[in-house]
Amino acid sequence: MKINVVLSPANVDELYFSGKTTVVVDVLRATTTIITALMNGAKEIVPVGSVEFAMKASSNMFGGQTLICGERNAKKIDGFNLGNSPLEFTNDVISGKSLVFFTTNGTKAIVKAKYSDEVIIASFLNISAVAKYLVELNKPFEILCAGKNNSFCLEDTVFAGKLIAEILTQTEDVELTDSGLASAAIAKTFGKNLKKMFAESEHGKFLIENGFEEDLKYCAKLNVTNDIPVYASNIIKMLPRQNGESKVPGSTTIS
Ligand code: MLT
């Protein structure tokens, strides 16, 4: 299984992903928030690449059942219902709702990967479930780091390296590209204490300065869920579960 890490969305165009399996990660905070929203009962999430498109998409959706969510400079956008703090996405606020979601880097990366065969949404909250799923899938895949403003970011690269390390505990049948090897090495150096790594990262510091320190603690939680969101037909939903695990499409379970 060949694993490549795209260290910034700026390194590739949309067509790069066609026919591929892609894992998109923006641990601070978009993919952590998406996973949390679906865990807490959101019906579906529509990621969008611009604020204008978020407004347009939400006006075409079903009135009170749709919330428009997202951030600019980490803060809730004027006129939006929610921002991008995972702590806002509680069951009482979002249960049964469709969420139109715009974030500076995360949702743009997800939309960029739209031509992939399969787009998997990952964060530390579901890292082990994603590793297990990919080992079972047994196909080459890309890890797309959302990064920061089209540049490398530490926290998504550490996630990529830790996902690779977890896969290597389950199978030796792995071939890493140079960016895969580099991510694994970076995760060994910075991945031991996730809260500390977040606090040292550029975006982590920015979030702390803007009052989101609690979000960093939450985003560092490991394996809170076995659920795996996937992006298909413009919508993110959880993969159906079977025997407590997310099911690889087309696979059968022997009982
Ligand atoms: C992003 O998509 O750039 C981030 O999730 C920003 C944030 O922390 O709100």
PDB file of C-alpha atoms and ligand atoms in Angstrom:
ATOM      1  CA  MET A   1       0.000   0.000   0.000  1.00  0.00           C
ATOM      2  CA  LYS A   2       1.625   3.246  -1.150  1.00  0.00           C
ATOM      3  CA  ILE A   3       1.053   6.253   1.131  1.00  0.00           C
ATOM      4  CA  ASN A   4       1.740   9.821   0.043  1.00  0.00           C
ATOM      5  CA  VAL A   5       1.300  12.961   2.126  1.00  0.00           C
ATOM      6  CA  VAL A   6       0.281  16.170   0.356  1.00  0.00           C
ATOM      7  CA  LEU A   7       1.824  18.686   2.757  1.00  0.00           C
ATOM      8  CA  SER A   8      -0.204  21.623   1.433  1.00  0.00           C
ATOM      9  CA  PRO A   9      -3.243  21.809  -0.877  1.00  0.00           C
ATOM     10  CA  ALA A  10      -1.271  24.331  -2.955  1.00  0.00           C
ATOM     11  CA  ASN A  11       1.064  21.524  -4.097  1.00  0.00           C
ATOM     12  CA  VAL A  12      -1.609  19.899  -6.281  1.00  0.00           C
ATOM     13  CA  ASP A  13      -4.743  20.725  -8.285  1.00  0.00           C
ATOM     14  CA  GLU A  14      -8.201  19.147  -8.104  1.00  0.00           C
ATOM     15  CA  LEU A  15      -7.532  16.649 -10.890  1.00  0.00           C
ATOM     16  CA  TYR A  16      -4.548  15.218  -8.991  1.00  0.00           C
ATOM     17  CA  PHE A  17      -7.057  13.401  -6.781  1.00  0.00           C
ATOM     18  CA  SER A  18      -9.125  11.740  -9.503  1.00  0.00           C
ATOM     19  CA  GLY A  19      -9.515   8.026  -8.865  1.00  0.00           C
ATOM     20  CA  LYS A  20      -7.610   8.202  -5.551  1.00  0.00           C
ATOM     21  CA  THR A  21      -8.498   7.488  -1.947  1.00  0.00           C
ATOM     22  CA  THR A  22      -7.865  10.664   0.037  1.00  0.00           C
ATOM     23  CA  VAL A  23      -7.771  11.279   3.775  1.00  0.00           C
ATOM     24  CA  VAL A  24      -8.308  14.993   4.515  1.00  0.00           C
ATOM     25  CA  VAL A  25      -7.087  16.392   7.812  1.00  0.00           C
ATOM     26  CA  ASP A  26      -7.299  19.789   9.493  1.00  0.00           C
ATOM     27  CA  VAL A  27      -6.886  18.880  13.144  1.00  0.00           C
ATOM     28  CA  LEU A  28      -7.024  22.568  14.224  1.00  0.00           C
ATOM     29  CA  ARG A  29      -9.964  22.638  13.835  1.00  0.00           C
ATOM     30  CA  ALA A  30     -12.185  21.932  10.825  1.00  0.00           C
ATOM     31  CA  THR A  31     -12.025  18.134  10.593  1.00  0.00           C
ATOM     32  CA  THR A  32     -12.192  17.804  14.398  1.00  0.00           C
ATOM     33  CA  THR A  33     -15.318  19.989  14.344  1.00  0.00           C
ATOM     34  CA  ILE A  34     -16.905  18.050  11.457  1.00  0.00           C
ATOM     35  CA  ILE A  35     -16.394  14.727  13.256  1.00  0.00           C
ATOM     36  CA  THR A  36     -17.796  16.227  16.476  1.00  0.00           C
ATOM     37  CA  ALA A  37     -20.856  17.646  14.713  1.00  0.00           C
ATOM     38  CA  LEU A  38     -21.717  14.285  13.137  1.00  0.00           C
ATOM     39  CA  MET A  39     -21.001  12.431  16.413  1.00  0.00           C
ATOM     40  CA  ASN A  40     -23.412  14.802  18.130  1.00  0.00           C
ATOM     41  CA  GLY A  41     -26.257  14.184  15.723  1.00  0.00           C
ATOM     42  CA  ALA A  42     -25.913  16.577  12.778  1.00  0.00           C
ATOM     43  CA  LYS A  43     -27.734  15.088   9.780  1.00  0.00           C
ATOM     44  CA  GLU A  44     -25.076  16.028   7.225  1.00  0.00           C
ATOM     45  CA  ILE A  45     -22.442  18.644   6.471  1.00  0.00           C
ATOM     46  CA  VAL A  46     -22.043  20.535   3.219  1.00  0.00           C
ATOM     47  CA  PRO A  47     -18.451  21.834   3.051  1.00  0.00           C
ATOM     48  CA  VAL A  48     -17.961  24.866   0.837  1.00  0.00           C
ATOM     49  CA  GLY A  49     -14.988  26.784  -0.495  1.00  0.00           C
ATOM     50  CA  SER A  50     -16.224  30.371  -0.027  1.00  0.00           C
ATOM     51  CA  VAL A  51     -18.431  32.458   2.260  1.00  0.00           C
ATOM     52  CA  GLU A  52     -20.501  33.559  -0.744  1.00  0.00           C
ATOM     53  CA  PHE A  53     -21.189  29.954  -1.696  1.00  0.00           C
ATOM     54  CA  ALA A  54     -22.091  29.155   1.926  1.00  0.00           C
ATOM     55  CA  MET A  55     -24.758  31.904   1.837  1.00  0.00           C
ATOM     56  CA  LYS A  56     -26.074  30.672  -1.504  1.00  0.00           C
ATOM     57  CA  ALA A  57     -26.127  26.985  -0.495  1.00  0.00           C
ATOM     58  CA  SER A  58     -27.886  27.673   2.812  1.00  0.00           C
ATOM     59  CA  SER A  59     -30.568  29.833   1.144  1.00  0.00           C
ATOM     60  CA  ASN A  60     -31.414  26.894  -1.141  1.00  0.00           C
ATOM     61  CA  MET A  61     -31.745  24.497   1.778  1.00  0.00           C
ATOM     62  CA  PHE A  62     -34.604  23.766   4.121  1.00  0.00           C
ATOM     63  CA  GLY A  63     -35.178  26.798   6.421  1.00  0.00           C
ATOM     64  CA  GLY A  64     -34.951  26.012  10.167  1.00  0.00           C
ATOM     65  CA  GLN A  65     -33.259  22.662   9.555  1.00  0.00           C
ATOM     66  CA  THR A  66     -30.106  24.266   8.144  1.00  0.00           C
ATOM     67  CA  LEU A  67     -27.358  26.055  10.054  1.00  0.00           C
ATOM     68  CA  ILE A  68     -24.614  28.041   8.409  1.00  0.00           C
ATOM     69  CA  CYS A  69     -21.309  27.599  10.209  1.00  0.00           C
ATOM     70  CA  GLY A  70     -17.659  28.554   9.910  1.00  0.00           C
ATOM     71  CA  GLU A  71     -14.914  31.030  10.590  1.00  0.00           C
ATOM     72  CA  ARG A  72     -12.708  33.787   9.302  1.00  0.00           C
ATOM     73  CA  ASN A  73      -9.541  34.374  11.310  1.00  0.00           C
ATOM     74  CA  ALA A  74     -10.833  31.685  13.688  1.00  0.00           C
ATOM     75  CA  LYS A  75     -13.947  33.747  14.596  1.00  0.00           C
ATOM     76  CA  LYS A  76     -17.592  33.152  13.706  1.00  0.00           C
ATOM     77  CA  ILE A  77     -18.566  34.999  10.546  1.00  0.00           C
ATOM     78  CA  ASP A  78     -21.194  37.753  10.929  1.00  0.00           C
ATOM     79  CA  GLY A  79     -24.634  36.368  10.126  1.00  0.00           C
ATOM     80  CA  PHE A  80     -23.567  32.729  10.593  1.00  0.00           C
ATOM     81  CA  ASN A  81     -25.250  30.532  13.233  1.00  0.00           C
ATOM     82  CA  LEU A  82     -22.062  28.901  14.545  1.00  0.00           C
ATOM     83  CA  GLY A  83     -18.303  29.339  14.248  1.00  0.00           C
ATOM     84  CA  ASN A  84     -15.671  26.575  14.038  1.00  0.00           C
ATOM     85  CA  SER A  85     -15.146  25.654  17.674  1.00  0.00           C
ATOM     86  CA  PRO A  86     -15.956  21.955  18.138  1.00  0.00           C
ATOM     87  CA  LEU A  87     -17.286  22.851  21.595  1.00  0.00           C
ATOM     88  CA  GLU A  88     -20.175  24.802  20.026  1.00  0.00           C
ATOM     89  CA  PHE A  89     -21.501  21.764  18.163  1.00  0.00           C
ATOM     90  CA  THR A  90     -23.523  20.191  20.961  1.00  0.00           C
ATOM     91  CA  ASN A  91     -26.429  17.818  20.421  1.00  0.00           C
ATOM     92  CA  ASP A  92     -29.057  20.326  21.568  1.00  0.00           C
ATOM     93  CA  VAL A  93     -27.859  22.858  18.964  1.00  0.00           C
ATOM     94  CA  ILE A  94     -27.249  20.696  15.901  1.00  0.00           C
ATOM     95  CA  SER A  95     -29.215  17.450  16.233  1.00  0.00           C
ATOM     96  CA  GLY A  96     -30.961  16.567  12.958  1.00  0.00           C
ATOM     97  CA  LYS A  97     -29.688  19.708  11.239  1.00  0.00           C
ATOM     98  CA  SER A  98     -27.874  20.119   7.911  1.00  0.00           C
ATOM     99  CA  LEU A  99     -24.777  22.279   8.340  1.00  0.00           C
ATOM    100  CA  VAL A 100     -23.321  24.392   5.563  1.00  0.00           C
ATOM    101  CA  PHE A 101     -19.697  24.813   6.608  1.00  0.00           C
ATOM    102  CA  PHE A 102     -16.951  27.172   5.481  1.00  0.00           C
ATOM    103  CA  THR A 103     -13.461  27.360   7.007  1.00  0.00           C
ATOM    104  CA  THR A 104     -10.313  29.078   5.775  1.00  0.00           C
ATOM    105  CA  ASN A 105      -8.295  25.935   5.040  1.00  0.00           C
ATOM    106  CA  GLY A 106     -10.188  22.803   6.079  1.00  0.00           C
ATOM    107  CA  THR A 107     -13.361  22.888   4.002  1.00  0.00           C
ATOM    108  CA  LYS A 108     -11.413  24.243   1.025  1.00  0.00           C
ATOM    109  CA  ALA A 109      -9.114  21.189   1.211  1.00  0.00           C
ATOM    110  CA  ILE A 110     -12.106  18.849   1.398  1.00  0.00           C
ATOM    111  CA  VAL A 111     -13.713  20.452  -1.652  1.00  0.00           C
ATOM    112  CA  LYS A 112     -10.377  20.309  -3.497  1.00  0.00           C
ATOM    113  CA  ALA A 113     -10.324  16.519  -3.024  1.00  0.00           C
ATOM    114  CA  LYS A 114     -13.788  16.107  -4.579  1.00  0.00           C
ATOM    115  CA  TYR A 115     -12.637  14.084  -7.604  1.00  0.00           C
ATOM    116  CA  SER A 116     -11.219  11.348  -5.375  1.00  0.00           C
ATOM    117  CA  ASP A 117     -12.856   7.918  -5.455  1.00  0.00           C
ATOM    118  CA  GLU A 118     -13.314   8.243  -1.720  1.00  0.00           C
ATOM    119  CA  VAL A 119     -12.705  11.163   0.655  1.00  0.00           C
ATOM    120  CA  ILE A 120     -12.245  10.277   4.320  1.00  0.00           C
ATOM    121  CA  ILE A 121     -12.400  12.949   7.041  1.00  0.00           C
ATOM    122  CA  ALA A 122      -9.906  12.383   9.854  1.00  0.00           C
ATOM    123  CA  SER A 123      -8.579  13.920  13.053  1.00  0.00           C
ATOM    124  CA  PHE A 124      -7.066  12.635  16.286  1.00  0.00           C
ATOM    125  CA  LEU A 125     -10.643  11.937  17.425  1.00  0.00           C
ATOM    126  CA  ASN A 126     -10.902   8.981  15.016  1.00  0.00           C
ATOM    127  CA  ILE A 127      -7.266   8.214  14.046  1.00  0.00           C
ATOM    128  CA  SER A 128      -7.301   4.519  15.036  1.00  0.00           C
ATOM    129  CA  ALA A 129     -10.598   3.827  13.272  1.00  0.00           C
ATOM    130  CA  VAL A 130      -9.262   5.513  10.119  1.00  0.00           C
ATOM    131  CA  ALA A 131      -6.013   3.481  10.299  1.00  0.00           C
ATOM    132  CA  LYS A 132      -7.931   0.213  10.647  1.00  0.00           C
ATOM    133  CA  TYR A 133     -10.271   1.153   7.816  1.00  0.00           C
ATOM    134  CA  LEU A 134      -7.375   1.961   5.467  1.00  0.00           C
ATOM    135  CA  VAL A 135      -5.566  -1.283   6.286  1.00  0.00           C
ATOM    136  CA  GLU A 136      -8.742  -3.198   5.489  1.00  0.00           C
ATOM    137  CA  LEU A 137      -9.258  -1.182   2.303  1.00  0.00           C
ATOM    138  CA  ASN A 138      -5.684  -2.077   1.287  1.00  0.00           C
ATOM    139  CA  LYS A 139      -5.381   0.527  -1.485  1.00  0.00           C
ATOM    140  CA  PRO A 140      -2.808   3.282  -2.065  1.00  0.00           C
ATOM    141  CA  PHE A 141      -3.944   6.547  -0.533  1.00  0.00           C
ATOM    142  CA  GLU A 142      -3.153  10.227  -0.093  1.00  0.00           C
ATOM    143  CA  ILE A 143      -3.189  12.181   3.151  1.00  0.00           C
ATOM    144  CA  LEU A 144      -4.116  15.768   2.308  1.00  0.00           C
ATOM    145  CA  CYS A 145      -2.986  18.205   5.019  1.00  0.00           C
ATOM    146  CA  ALA A 146      -5.167  21.325   4.947  1.00  0.00           C
ATOM    147  CA  GLY A 147      -2.168  23.337   6.184  1.00  0.00           C
ATOM    148  CA  LYS A 148      -2.311  27.047   6.857  1.00  0.00           C
ATOM    149  CA  ASN A 149      -2.887  29.586   4.084  1.00  0.00           C
ATOM    150  CA  ASN A 150      -1.633  27.177   1.428  1.00  0.00           C
ATOM    151  CA  SER A 151       1.539  26.399   3.388  1.00  0.00           C
ATOM    152  CA  PHE A 152       2.861  23.548   5.493  1.00  0.00           C
ATOM    153  CA  CYS A 153       1.551  23.282   9.049  1.00  0.00           C
ATOM    154  CA  LEU A 154       3.019  21.240  11.870  1.00  0.00           C
ATOM    155  CA  GLU A 155      -0.158  19.795  13.387  1.00  0.00           C
ATOM    156  CA  ASP A 156      -1.586  18.194  10.228  1.00  0.00           C
ATOM    157  CA  THR A 157       1.830  16.754   9.342  1.00  0.00           C
ATOM    158  CA  VAL A 158       2.140  15.237  12.825  1.00  0.00           C
ATOM    159  CA  PHE A 159      -1.300  13.717  12.314  1.00  0.00           C
ATOM    160  CA  ALA A 160      -0.174  12.243   8.971  1.00  0.00           C
ATOM    161  CA  GLY A 161       2.942  10.738  10.580  1.00  0.00           C
ATOM    162  CA  LYS A 162       0.980   9.270  13.460  1.00  0.00           C
ATOM    163  CA  LEU A 163      -1.569   7.748  11.088  1.00  0.00           C
ATOM    164  CA  ILE A 164       1.290   6.142   9.146  1.00  0.00           C
ATOM    165  CA  ALA A 165       2.838   4.845  12.409  1.00  0.00           C
ATOM    166  CA  GLU A 166      -0.470   3.323  13.446  1.00  0.00           C
ATOM    167  CA  ILE A 167      -0.877   1.627  10.046  1.00  0.00           C
ATOM    168  CA  LEU A 168       2.674   0.233  10.329  1.00  0.00           C
ATOM    169  CA  THR A 169       1.671  -1.543  13.553  1.00  0.00           C
ATOM    170  CA  GLN A 170      -0.987  -3.408  11.549  1.00  0.00           C
ATOM    171  CA  THR A 171       0.747  -4.198   8.268  1.00  0.00           C
ATOM    172  CA  GLU A 172       4.265  -4.232   6.818  1.00  0.00           C
ATOM    173  CA  ASP A 173       2.888  -3.877   3.310  1.00  0.00           C
ATOM    174  CA  VAL A 174       3.514  -0.107   3.197  1.00  0.00           C
ATOM    175  CA  GLU A 175       5.543   1.994   0.777  1.00  0.00           C
ATOM    176  CA  LEU A 176       6.122   5.592   1.857  1.00  0.00           C
ATOM    177  CA  THR A 177       6.906   8.485  -0.466  1.00  0.00           C
ATOM    178  CA  ASP A 178       9.454  11.085   0.706  1.00  0.00           C
ATOM    179  CA  SER A 179       6.680  13.217   2.248  1.00  0.00           C
ATOM    180  CA  GLY A 180       5.380  10.103   4.016  1.00  0.00           C
ATOM    181  CA  LEU A 181       8.834   9.352   5.429  1.00  0.00           C
ATOM    182  CA  ALA A 182       9.287  12.985   6.491  1.00  0.00           C
ATOM    183  CA  SER A 183       5.856  13.100   8.175  1.00  0.00           C
ATOM    184  CA  ALA A 184       6.652   9.922  10.120  1.00  0.00           C
ATOM    185  CA  ALA A 185       9.943  11.457  11.313  1.00  0.00           C
ATOM    186  CA  ILE A 186       8.260  14.741  12.284  1.00  0.00           C
ATOM    187  CA  ALA A 187       5.583  12.840  14.237  1.00  0.00           C
ATOM    188  CA  LYS A 188       8.308  11.005  16.186  1.00  0.00           C
ATOM    189  CA  THR A 189       9.778  14.342  17.274  1.00  0.00           C
ATOM    190  CA  PHE A 190       6.601  16.356  17.886  1.00  0.00           C
ATOM    191  CA  GLY A 191       3.861  13.764  18.361  1.00  0.00           C
ATOM    192  CA  LYS A 192       4.510  12.604  21.912  1.00  0.00           C
ATOM    193  CA  ASN A 193       2.542  15.372  23.578  1.00  0.00           C
ATOM    194  CA  LEU A 194      -0.182  16.661  21.279  1.00  0.00           C
ATOM    195  CA  LYS A 195      -1.298  19.524  23.519  1.00  0.00           C
ATOM    196  CA  LYS A 196       2.291  20.788  23.732  1.00  0.00           C
ATOM    197  CA  MET A 197       2.759  20.427  19.971  1.00  0.00           C
ATOM    198  CA  PHE A 198      -0.471  22.381  19.336  1.00  0.00           C
ATOM    199  CA  ALA A 199       0.607  25.105  21.757  1.00  0.00           C
ATOM    200  CA  GLU A 200       3.948  25.440  19.916  1.00  0.00           C
ATOM    201  CA  SER A 201       2.406  25.498  16.434  1.00  0.00           C
ATOM    202  CA  GLU A 202       1.656  28.763  14.619  1.00  0.00           C
ATOM    203  CA  HIS A 203      -2.083  28.114  14.376  1.00  0.00           C
ATOM    204  CA  GLY A 204      -2.240  26.790  17.939  1.00  0.00           C
ATOM    205  CA  LYS A 205      -0.659  30.007  19.216  1.00  0.00           C
ATOM    206  CA  PHE A 206      -3.123  32.034  17.140  1.00  0.00           C
ATOM    207  CA  LEU A 207      -6.069  30.102  18.590  1.00  0.00           C
ATOM    208  CA  ILE A 208      -4.800  30.607  22.151  1.00  0.00           C
ATOM    209  CA  GLU A 209      -4.388  34.358  21.520  1.00  0.00           C
ATOM    210  CA  ASN A 210      -7.999  34.424  20.336  1.00  0.00           C
ATOM    211  CA  GLY A 211      -9.376  32.660  23.418  1.00  0.00           C
ATOM    212  CA  PHE A 212      -9.689  29.092  22.052  1.00  0.00           C
ATOM    213  CA  GLU A 213      -7.288  27.283  24.401  1.00  0.00           C
ATOM    214  CA  GLU A 214     -10.006  24.785  25.403  1.00  0.00           C
ATOM    215  CA  ASP A 215     -10.359  23.815  21.734  1.00  0.00           C
ATOM    216  CA  LEU A 216      -6.697  22.763  21.642  1.00  0.00           C
ATOM    217  CA  LYS A 217      -7.285  20.386  24.577  1.00  0.00           C
ATOM    218  CA  TYR A 218     -10.335  18.956  22.836  1.00  0.00           C
ATOM    219  CA  CYS A 219      -8.603  18.566  19.442  1.00  0.00           C
ATOM    220  CA  ALA A 220      -5.789  16.594  21.164  1.00  0.00           C
ATOM    221  CA  LYS A 221      -8.184  13.872  22.369  1.00  0.00           C
ATOM    222  CA  LEU A 222      -7.386  10.502  20.843  1.00  0.00           C
ATOM    223  CA  ASN A 223      -9.928   7.982  19.631  1.00  0.00           C
ATOM    224  CA  VAL A 224     -13.117   9.448  20.980  1.00  0.00           C
ATOM    225  CA  THR A 225     -15.060   7.663  18.219  1.00  0.00           C
ATOM    226  CA  ASN A 226     -14.857   4.736  15.799  1.00  0.00           C
ATOM    227  CA  ASP A 227     -16.972   6.616  13.277  1.00  0.00           C
ATOM    228  CA  ILE A 228     -15.541   7.801   9.971  1.00  0.00           C
ATOM    229  CA  PRO A 229     -17.111  10.624   7.972  1.00  0.00           C
ATOM    230  CA  VAL A 230     -16.873  10.466   4.194  1.00  0.00           C
ATOM    231  CA  TYR A 231     -17.478  13.181   1.598  1.00  0.00           C
ATOM    232  CA  ALA A 232     -19.491  12.078  -1.419  1.00  0.00           C
ATOM    233  CA  SER A 233     -21.967  13.873  -3.709  1.00  0.00           C
ATOM    234  CA  ASN A 234     -21.098  17.207  -2.024  1.00  0.00           C
ATOM    235  CA  ILE A 235     -22.140  15.973   1.423  1.00  0.00           C
ATOM    236  CA  ILE A 236     -20.262  14.635   4.464  1.00  0.00           C
ATOM    237  CA  LYS A 237     -21.942  11.840   6.393  1.00  0.00           C
ATOM    238  CA  MET A 238     -20.744   9.037   8.672  1.00  0.00           C
ATOM    239  CA  LEU A 239     -20.007   5.712   6.967  1.00  0.00           C
ATOM    240  CA  PRO A 240     -22.597   3.140   7.974  1.00  0.00           C
ATOM    241  CA  ARG A 241     -21.414   0.938  10.827  1.00  0.00           C
ATOM    242  CA  GLN A 242     -21.418  -2.830  11.020  1.00  0.00           C
ATOM    243  CA  ASN A 243     -20.533  -4.761  14.184  1.00  0.00           C
ATOM    244  CA  GLY A 244     -19.428  -1.508  15.779  1.00  0.00           C
ATOM    245  CA  GLU A 245     -16.981  -0.638  12.975  1.00  0.00           C
ATOM    246  CA  SER A 246     -17.245   1.542   9.899  1.00  0.00           C
ATOM    247  CA  LYS A 247     -17.750  -0.738   6.944  1.00  0.00           C
ATOM    248  CA  VAL A 248     -15.551  -0.676   3.850  1.00  0.00           C
ATOM    249  CA  PRO A 249     -17.993  -0.273   0.912  1.00  0.00           C
ATOM    250  CA  GLY A 250     -18.480  -3.527  -0.974  1.00  0.00           C
ATOM    251  CA  SER A 251     -16.864  -5.666   1.753  1.00  0.00           C
ATOM    252  CA  THR A 252     -18.711  -8.491   3.441  1.00  0.00           C
ATOM    253  CA  THR A 253     -18.555  -9.368   7.108  1.00  0.00           C
ATOM    254  CA  ILE A 254     -18.204 -13.030   8.026  1.00  0.00           C
ATOM    255  CA  SER A 255     -19.998 -13.797  11.288  1.00  0.00           C
TER     256      SER A 255
HETATM  257  C1  MLT B   1      -9.273  26.298   8.975  1.00  0.00           C
HETATM  258  O1  MLT B   1     -10.024  25.648   8.224  1.00  0.00           O
HETATM  259  O2  MLT B   1      -8.442  27.100   8.556  1.00  0.00           O
HETATM  260  C2  MLT B   1      -9.297  26.108  10.468  1.00  0.00           C
HETATM  261  O3  MLT B   1     -10.138  25.126  10.851  1.00  0.00           O
HETATM  262  C3  MLT B   1      -9.315  27.428  11.150  1.00  0.00           C
HETATM  263  C4  MLT B   1      -9.805  27.444  12.580  1.00  0.00           C
HETATM  264  O4  MLT B   1      -9.104  27.018  13.496  1.00  0.00           O
HETATM  265  O5  MLT B   1     -10.915  27.909  12.790  1.00  0.00           O
END
